[in-house]
Coordinates of C-alpha atoms in Angstrom, one line a residue:
M127 CA 115.2 7.9 -19.2
S128 CA 112.2 10.2 -19.7
T129 CA 109.6 9.4 -22.3
I130 CA 109.6 11.6 -25.5
I131 CA 106.5 12.2 -27.6
K132 CA 106.8 14.3 -30.7
H133 CA 104.6 17.5 -30.5
A134 CA 103.8 16.8 -26.8
Y135 CA 105.5 17.6 -23.4
K136 CA 104.6 16.8 -19.8
S137 CA 103.7 19.5 -17.4
H138 CA 102.5 18.9 -13.8
N139 CA 102.0 15.2 -14.6
T140 CA 99.8 15.9 -17.6
W141 CA 100.7 15.7 -21.3
I142 CA 100.2 18.8 -23.4
Y143 CA 100.0 18.9 -27.1
R144 CA 101.6 21.8 -28.9
R145 CA 102.3 22.2 -32.6
A146 CA 103.2 25.5 -34.4
Y147 CA 101.2 26.6 -37.4
P148 CA 103.1 27.5 -40.6
Q149 CA 104.4 31.1 -40.7
H150 CA 102.1 32.3 -43.5
L151 CA 99.0 31.1 -41.6
K152 CA 99.8 32.5 -38.2
A153 CA 98.1 35.7 -38.8
A154 CA 94.8 33.8 -39.3
L155 CA 95.2 30.8 -37.0
G156 CA 97.5 32.1 -34.3
A157 CA 100.9 30.8 -33.2
S158 CA 100.1 27.1 -32.5
L159 CA 97.5 24.5 -31.8
K160 CA 97.9 23.8 -28.0
Q161 CA 95.7 21.5 -25.9
S162 CA 95.9 19.5 -22.8
L163 CA 95.7 15.7 -23.4
K164 CA 94.1 15.2 -20.0
T165 CA 96.2 12.2 -19.1
P166 CA 99.5 11.3 -17.4
D167 CA 99.7 8.0 -19.3
A168 CA 102.3 8.1 -22.2
K169 CA 100.6 5.3 -24.2
L170 CA 97.2 7.1 -24.2
A171 CA 98.9 10.4 -24.9
R172 CA 100.5 9.0 -28.0
Q173 CA 97.1 8.0 -29.3
R174 CA 95.6 11.4 -28.7
V175 CA 98.6 13.1 -30.3
A176 CA 98.0 11.0 -33.4
E177 CA 94.3 12.2 -33.4
L178 CA 95.4 15.8 -33.0
N179 CA 97.9 15.5 -35.8
V180 CA 95.1 14.6 -38.1
T181 CA 93.1 17.5 -36.9
F182 CA 96.2 19.8 -37.3
T183 CA 96.5 18.7 -40.9
N184 CA 92.8 19.3 -41.6
I185 CA 93.1 22.8 -40.2
I186 CA 96.1 23.7 -42.4
R187 CA 94.3 22.3 -45.5
E188 CA 91.1 24.2 -44.7
A189 CA 93.0 27.4 -44.0
E190 CA 94.9 27.2 -47.2
T191 CA 91.8 26.5 -49.2
R192 CA 90.0 29.4 -47.7
G193 CA 93.0 31.7 -48.3
T194 CA 92.5 33.8 -45.2
P195 CA 95.6 35.9 -44.8
T196 CA 94.2 38.2 -42.1
Q197 CA 93.1 37.6 -38.5
P198 CA 89.4 36.7 -38.5
T199 CA 87.1 39.0 -36.5
A200 CA 84.1 38.1 -34.3
Q201 CA 81.8 39.5 -37.0
D202 CA 83.4 37.6 -39.8
Q203 CA 81.6 34.3 -39.4
S204 CA 82.5 33.1 -42.9
S205 CA 86.2 33.0 -42.1
R206 CA 85.8 30.3 -39.4
L207 CA 87.2 26.9 -40.2
D208 CA 84.9 23.9 -40.3
V209 CA 87.3 21.7 -38.3
A210 CA 86.4 20.4 -34.8
V211 CA 89.3 19.9 -32.4
P212 CA 88.7 16.7 -30.2
R213 CA 88.2 17.3 -26.5
Y214 CA 89.4 14.8 -23.9
Q215 CA 88.3 14.1 -20.4
R216 CA 90.5 13.4 -17.4
L217 CA 90.9 9.9 -16.1
R218 CA 88.9 9.3 -13.0
L219 CA 88.6 6.4 -10.5
L220 CA 85.8 3.9 -10.7
G221 CA 82.7 5.2 -8.8
Q222 CA 83.9 8.8 -8.4
R223 CA 80.8 10.4 -10.1
L224 CA 78.1 11.8 -7.9
L225 CA 74.8 9.9 -7.9
I226 CA 72.9 13.0 -8.9
D227 CA 74.9 13.4 -12.1
L228 CA 74.5 9.7 -13.0
A229 CA 70.8 9.9 -12.4
A230 CA 70.5 12.9 -14.8
D231 CA 72.3 10.8 -17.5
Y232 CA 70.1 7.8 -16.9
L233 CA 66.9 9.9 -17.1
G234 CA 68.1 11.5 -20.3
E235 CA 68.5 8.1 -21.8
A236 CA 65.2 6.8 -20.4
A237 CA 63.3 9.8 -21.8
S238 CA 64.3 8.8 -25.3
R239 CA 63.2 5.1 -25.0
L240 CA 60.2 5.2 -22.6
R241 CA 56.7 6.5 -23.2
P242 CA 55.6 9.5 -21.1
G243 CA 53.7 7.5 -18.5
S244 CA 56.5 5.1 -17.9
Y245 CA 59.1 7.8 -17.8
K246 CA 57.1 9.8 -15.2
S247 CA 57.2 6.7 -13.0
V248 CA 60.9 6.2 -13.4
R249 CA 61.6 9.9 -12.8
F250 CA 59.6 9.8 -9.5
A251 CA 61.6 6.9 -8.2
L252 CA 64.9 8.6 -9.2
E253 CA 63.9 11.9 -7.6
L254 CA 63.3 10.1 -4.3
L255 CA 66.7 8.5 -4.5
V256 CA 68.5 11.7 -5.5
S257 CA 66.8 13.7 -2.8
H258 CA 68.3 11.3 -0.2
L259 CA 71.7 10.3 -1.6
G260 CA 72.3 12.6 -4.6
Q261 CA 75.4 14.3 -3.3
R262 CA 77.2 11.0 -2.5
Q263 CA 79.7 9.4 -4.9
I264 CA 78.1 6.3 -6.4
R265 CA 80.8 4.0 -4.9
D266 CA 79.8 5.2 -1.4
V267 CA 76.2 3.9 -1.6
T268 CA 75.8 1.0 0.7
F269 CA 73.3 -1.8 1.3
A270 CA 72.4 -0.3 4.7
Q271 CA 71.4 3.0 3.0
G272 CA 69.2 0.9 0.7
R273 CA 67.4 -0.5 3.7
E274 CA 67.0 3.1 5.0
V275 CA 65.6 4.3 1.7
L276 CA 63.2 1.4 1.6
T277 CA 62.0 2.1 5.1
L278 CA 61.3 5.7 4.2
I279 CA 59.4 4.8 1.1
G280 CA 57.2 2.5 3.2
Q281 CA 56.2 5.5 5.3
L282 CA 55.0 7.6 2.3
T283 CA 51.3 8.1 1.7
P284 CA 49.8 8.2 -1.8
N285 CA 49.9 11.6 -3.5
I286 CA 52.2 13.0 -0.9
R287 CA 54.1 15.0 -3.6
K288 CA 50.9 17.0 -4.4
Y289 CA 51.0 18.8 -1.1
R290 CA 52.4 22.4 -1.2
E291 CA 54.8 21.6 1.7
A292 CA 56.2 18.6 -0.1
K293 CA 57.4 20.6 -3.2
E294 CA 61.1 19.8 -3.8
A295 CA 61.2 18.1 -0.3
S296 CA 63.7 15.3 0.4
L297 CA 62.7 11.7 0.9
K298 CA 63.2 12.0 4.7
K299 CA 61.0 15.2 4.8
L300 CA 58.3 13.5 2.7
A301 CA 58.2 10.6 5.2
A302 CA 57.8 13.0 8.1
L303 CA 55.0 14.9 6.3
S304 CA 53.3 11.6 5.5
E305 CA 53.4 10.7 9.2
A306 CA 52.0 14.1 10.1
Q307 CA 49.2 13.9 7.6
G308 CA 48.3 10.3 8.6
G309 CA 46.3 8.0 6.4
S310 CA 47.3 4.9 4.4
S311 CA 50.8 4.2 3.2
L312 CA 51.9 3.1 -0.3
T313 CA 50.8 -0.4 -1.2
G314 CA 53.4 -3.2 -1.3
Q315 CA 53.0 -3.3 -5.1
T316 CA 53.9 0.5 -5.4
Q317 CA 56.9 0.1 -3.1
A318 CA 58.1 -2.8 -5.1
R319 CA 57.8 -0.9 -8.3
I320 CA 59.8 2.1 -6.9
L321 CA 62.5 -0.2 -5.6
W322 CA 62.7 -2.1 -8.9
Q323 CA 63.2 1.2 -10.8
M324 CA 66.0 2.1 -8.4
L325 CA 67.6 -1.3 -8.9
Q326 CA 67.4 -0.8 -12.6
F327 CA 69.3 2.5 -12.2
F328 CA 72.1 0.7 -10.3
D329 CA 72.2 -2.1 -12.9
W330 CA 72.6 0.6 -15.5
C331 CA 75.6 2.1 -13.5
V332 CA 77.2 -1.4 -13.5
H333 CA 76.6 -1.7 -17.3
S334 CA 78.1 1.8 -17.9
G335 CA 81.2 0.9 -16.0
E336 CA 80.6 3.2 -13.0
L337 CA 80.2 0.3 -10.5
L338 CA 81.5 -3.2 -10.2
G339 CA 78.3 -4.5 -8.8
N340 CA 74.8 -3.5 -7.7
P341 CA 75.1 -2.3 -4.0
W342 CA 71.4 -3.0 -3.4
A343 CA 71.2 -6.5 -4.9
G344 CA 69.1 -8.7 -2.7
L345 CA 67.1 -5.8 -1.3
Q346 CA 63.4 -6.7 -1.0
V347 CA 60.1 -5.0 0.1
K348 CA 58.8 -6.5 3.3
A349 CA 55.1 -5.7 2.5
K350 CA 53.6 -8.4 0.2
P351 CA 53.1 -6.8 -3.2
E352 CA 49.5 -7.8 -3.8
V353 CA 47.5 -6.4 -6.8
T354 CA 44.4 -4.5 -5.8
P355 CA 42.4 -4.0 -9.0
H356 CA 39.6 -1.5 -9.2
G357 CA 36.1 -2.8 -9.3
V358 CA 34.0 -3.8 -12.3
L359 CA 31.1 -1.5 -13.1
K360 CA 27.7 -3.1 -12.4
D361 CA 24.7 -2.4 -14.6
E362 CA 23.3 -0.1 -11.9
Q363 CA 26.4 2.0 -12.0
V364 CA 26.5 2.1 -15.8
T365 CA 22.9 3.4 -15.6
I366 CA 24.0 6.2 -13.2
L367 CA 26.9 7.2 -15.6
L368 CA 24.6 7.2 -18.6
H369 CA 21.9 9.2 -16.9
A370 CA 24.4 11.8 -15.6
K371 CA 25.2 12.7 -19.3
D372 CA 28.4 14.5 -18.2
R373 CA 29.3 17.1 -20.8
V374 CA 33.0 16.0 -20.8
L375 CA 32.6 12.2 -20.5
H376 CA 29.3 11.1 -22.0
T377 CA 30.4 10.5 -25.6
I378 CA 33.8 8.9 -24.9
L379 CA 32.2 6.9 -22.1
L380 CA 29.8 5.3 -24.6
F381 CA 32.8 4.5 -26.9
C382 CA 34.7 2.7 -24.2
L383 CA 31.7 0.9 -22.8
L384 CA 30.8 -0.5 -26.3
T385 CA 34.3 -1.2 -27.6
G386 CA 36.3 -2.0 -24.5
M387 CA 38.9 0.6 -25.5
R388 CA 41.4 2.0 -23.1
S389 CA 41.0 5.7 -22.4
G390 CA 44.3 6.6 -24.1
E391 CA 43.2 4.6 -27.2
A392 CA 39.9 6.5 -27.4
C393 CA 41.6 9.9 -27.0
G394 CA 43.8 9.2 -30.0
L395 CA 41.1 8.2 -32.4
T396 CA 40.9 10.1 -35.7
H397 CA 38.3 10.1 -38.4
D398 CA 40.8 8.2 -40.6
D399 CA 40.6 5.3 -38.1
I400 CA 37.0 4.6 -39.1
V401 CA 36.7 2.2 -42.0
A402 CA 33.5 0.9 -43.7
K403 CA 33.3 -2.9 -44.4
G404 CA 30.1 -3.2 -46.5
N405 CA 27.2 -5.1 -44.9
L406 CA 29.4 -5.6 -41.7
G407 CA 29.2 -1.9 -41.0
R408 CA 31.9 0.4 -39.8
F409 CA 35.0 -0.7 -37.8
V410 CA 37.5 1.4 -35.8
M411 CA 41.2 0.7 -36.4
I412 CA 43.1 1.0 -33.1
R413 CA 46.7 1.7 -34.2
P414 CA 49.7 3.9 -33.3
N415 CA 49.5 7.4 -34.6
A416 CA 51.0 10.9 -34.0
I417 CA 48.7 11.5 -31.0
R418 CA 49.4 8.4 -29.0
Q419 CA 51.2 5.1 -29.0
L420 CA 49.8 1.7 -27.9
K421 CA 50.4 -0.3 -24.8
S422 CA 51.7 -3.3 -26.6
R423 CA 51.7 -4.9 -30.1
A424 CA 48.6 -6.9 -29.2
A425 CA 46.7 -3.6 -28.7
E426 CA 46.7 -3.0 -32.4
R427 CA 43.4 -4.3 -33.6
E428 CA 40.1 -3.6 -35.4
V429 CA 36.8 -3.4 -33.5
P430 CA 33.3 -3.2 -35.0
L431 CA 31.4 0.0 -34.0
H432 CA 28.2 -0.8 -32.1
P433 CA 25.0 0.5 -33.8
I434 CA 24.7 3.1 -31.1
L435 CA 28.2 4.4 -31.9
E436 CA 27.5 4.4 -35.6
Q437 CA 24.5 6.7 -34.9
L438 CA 26.7 8.8 -32.6
L439 CA 29.4 9.1 -35.3
D440 CA 26.8 10.4 -37.8
A441 CA 25.1 12.7 -35.4
G442 CA 27.7 14.8 -33.6
L443 CA 31.3 13.8 -33.9
P444 CA 33.8 15.7 -36.2
K445 CA 33.9 14.6 -39.8
Q446 CA 37.7 15.0 -40.0
G447 CA 40.7 15.1 -37.7
R448 CA 40.4 13.8 -34.1
L449 CA 37.1 12.4 -32.9
F450 CA 37.7 13.8 -29.4
P451 CA 40.0 16.8 -30.1
L452 CA 39.8 18.2 -26.5
M453 CA 40.2 14.9 -24.6
T454 CA 43.2 13.7 -22.8
V455 CA 43.7 10.9 -20.3
D456 CA 44.3 13.4 -17.5
R457 CA 41.0 15.2 -18.3
I458 CA 39.1 11.9 -18.3
V459 CA 40.5 10.8 -15.0
K460 CA 39.6 14.1 -13.3
A461 CA 36.1 14.2 -14.9
Y462 CA 35.4 10.6 -13.6
A463 CA 36.7 11.6 -10.1
R464 CA 34.2 14.4 -10.1
L465 CA 31.4 12.0 -11.0
R466 CA 32.5 9.7 -8.3
R467 CA 32.2 12.5 -5.7
L468 CA 28.7 13.4 -7.0
H469 CA 27.5 9.8 -7.0
P470 CA 28.8 7.8 -4.0
E471 CA 27.5 4.6 -5.7
L472 CA 30.5 4.8 -8.0
H473 CA 33.0 4.4 -5.2
G474 CA 35.7 1.8 -5.9
T475 CA 35.5 2.2 -9.7
V476 CA 37.6 4.2 -12.2
F477 CA 37.1 5.1 -15.9
H478 CA 39.1 1.9 -16.8
S479 CA 36.2 0.0 -15.2
T480 CA 34.3 0.6 -18.4
R481 CA 36.7 -1.8 -20.2
K482 CA 36.0 -4.4 -17.5
W483 CA 32.3 -4.0 -18.0
F484 CA 32.6 -4.7 -21.7
I485 CA 34.7 -7.8 -21.0
T486 CA 32.2 -8.9 -18.4
Q487 CA 29.3 -8.6 -21.0
C488 CA 31.3 -10.7 -23.5
E489 CA 31.8 -13.4 -20.9
R490 CA 28.2 -13.5 -19.8
T491 CA 27.0 -13.9 -23.4
G492 CA 29.3 -17.0 -23.8
V493 CA 32.0 -15.5 -25.9
P494 CA 35.2 -17.6 -25.8
E495 CA 38.0 -15.9 -23.9
H496 CA 40.4 -15.7 -26.8
F497 CA 37.7 -14.1 -28.9
T498 CA 37.4 -11.4 -26.3
A499 CA 41.1 -11.0 -26.1
S500 CA 41.2 -10.2 -29.8
L501 CA 38.7 -7.5 -29.4
V502 CA 40.2 -5.8 -26.4
G503 CA 43.9 -6.1 -27.4
H504 CA 45.2 -8.7 -25.0
E505 CA 47.6 -11.5 -25.8
A506 CA 46.1 -15.0 -26.6
A507 CA 44.3 -15.9 -23.4
R508 CA 44.1 -19.7 -22.9
S509 CA 47.4 -21.4 -22.2
A510 CA 46.3 -24.5 -24.2
N511 CA 45.9 -22.4 -27.3
K512 CA 48.4 -19.7 -26.7
L513 CA 51.2 -21.0 -29.0
T514 CA 48.8 -22.2 -31.7
Y515 CA 46.7 -19.1 -32.0
R516 CA 49.5 -16.6 -31.6
L517 CA 51.7 -18.1 -34.3
Y518 CA 49.4 -19.8 -36.7
S519 CA 46.0 -18.2 -36.5
A520 CA 44.9 -15.1 -38.5
G521 CA 42.4 -14.3 -35.7
I522 CA 38.7 -14.3 -35.6
S523 CA 36.7 -13.0 -38.6
D524 CA 35.1 -9.6 -38.9
A525 CA 31.7 -11.3 -39.0
Q526 CA 32.5 -13.0 -35.6
K527 CA 33.6 -9.6 -34.2
R528 CA 30.4 -8.0 -35.4
E529 CA 28.3 -10.7 -33.8
I530 CA 30.0 -10.3 -30.4
V531 CA 29.8 -6.5 -30.3
D532 CA 26.2 -6.4 -31.5
G533 CA 25.4 -8.8 -28.6
V534 CA 26.5 -6.2 -26.0
R535 CA 23.5 -4.4 -24.5
L536 CA 23.5 -1.2 -22.4
P537 CA 21.4 -1.6 -19.3
A538 CA 17.9 -0.2 -19.6

């Protein structure tokens, strides 16, 4: 016996909803509400018929309230009914979606929850994956393909995507261009980060119901992911930077040398972030604002302004709005790279080395490590005091902060 569903019939193994409008409203609404239910399953079709019955009732009520006896025209926008008809998707097998479509959904979600720098890193990893396997259904991705992708990533050179020939090139072509260009390959740490971001994508597919399990689970980078930090500025190098008096960097360089701020934190400073605390002088409040966010919760802090910076603030910086209105992290990085080309003595350092110099000065003057952590926005440093200081302490006093910062001396 065939299944019977009121207001629905089956055509080509798909249920169709059809319900005629009342006679007096057909001139305005048409003959009937007709829509495919996009399913061959009778139980699911009944549920969708019930939803469309509610919609049908709302359309009739809205039309009778409006009292539109004539057929609405394209120009008559006011005669349109404010009732949305639900749309349904066809049933599909697990893993049928293409990897490129899933990656687009994943990046759309990542863009809403990640900061620009983090999102850019995730997007780069997904672009490499899509360029190699984008047209495959997600269920067809195998562990062997994961090893192949990892091998190709290991052949890439740093900044390969910046070459003109590499624009919109596939992962395989990028690996071939890297081999032709020569030079060093990506570090183990970078390879591991790219792989981790790809694994996060497959885990998201599992969580979203597109896969039963991560096909690349257990995949590991062969190269040892060692951290290779940039060097700490020496006093001689700081002297070179100060004597250069670069028109782009000089002022913000002084701020970061004498406060230990990150470049992004300095770029986002506004005049409202400067507060006066009586005989303790002025402090800078490093906090999230409309210009930039902070790296972590610990990065939110107050740092005393060194006397040199207080003079600088009175002499030439804006009295309202941003302190450095034209500065961005990208501009700082490029300006420092230019200085590094002009002065070979700066080789091995980056702008972030200014923060390392400040921390080094604190250590050499005998400042306890957890005091310095409070000034530069790190978590409580010493494991023995981590729990106690993080949960129970209000932090070091403003007077202690002032004493530490005033003890930092620029090289002669």
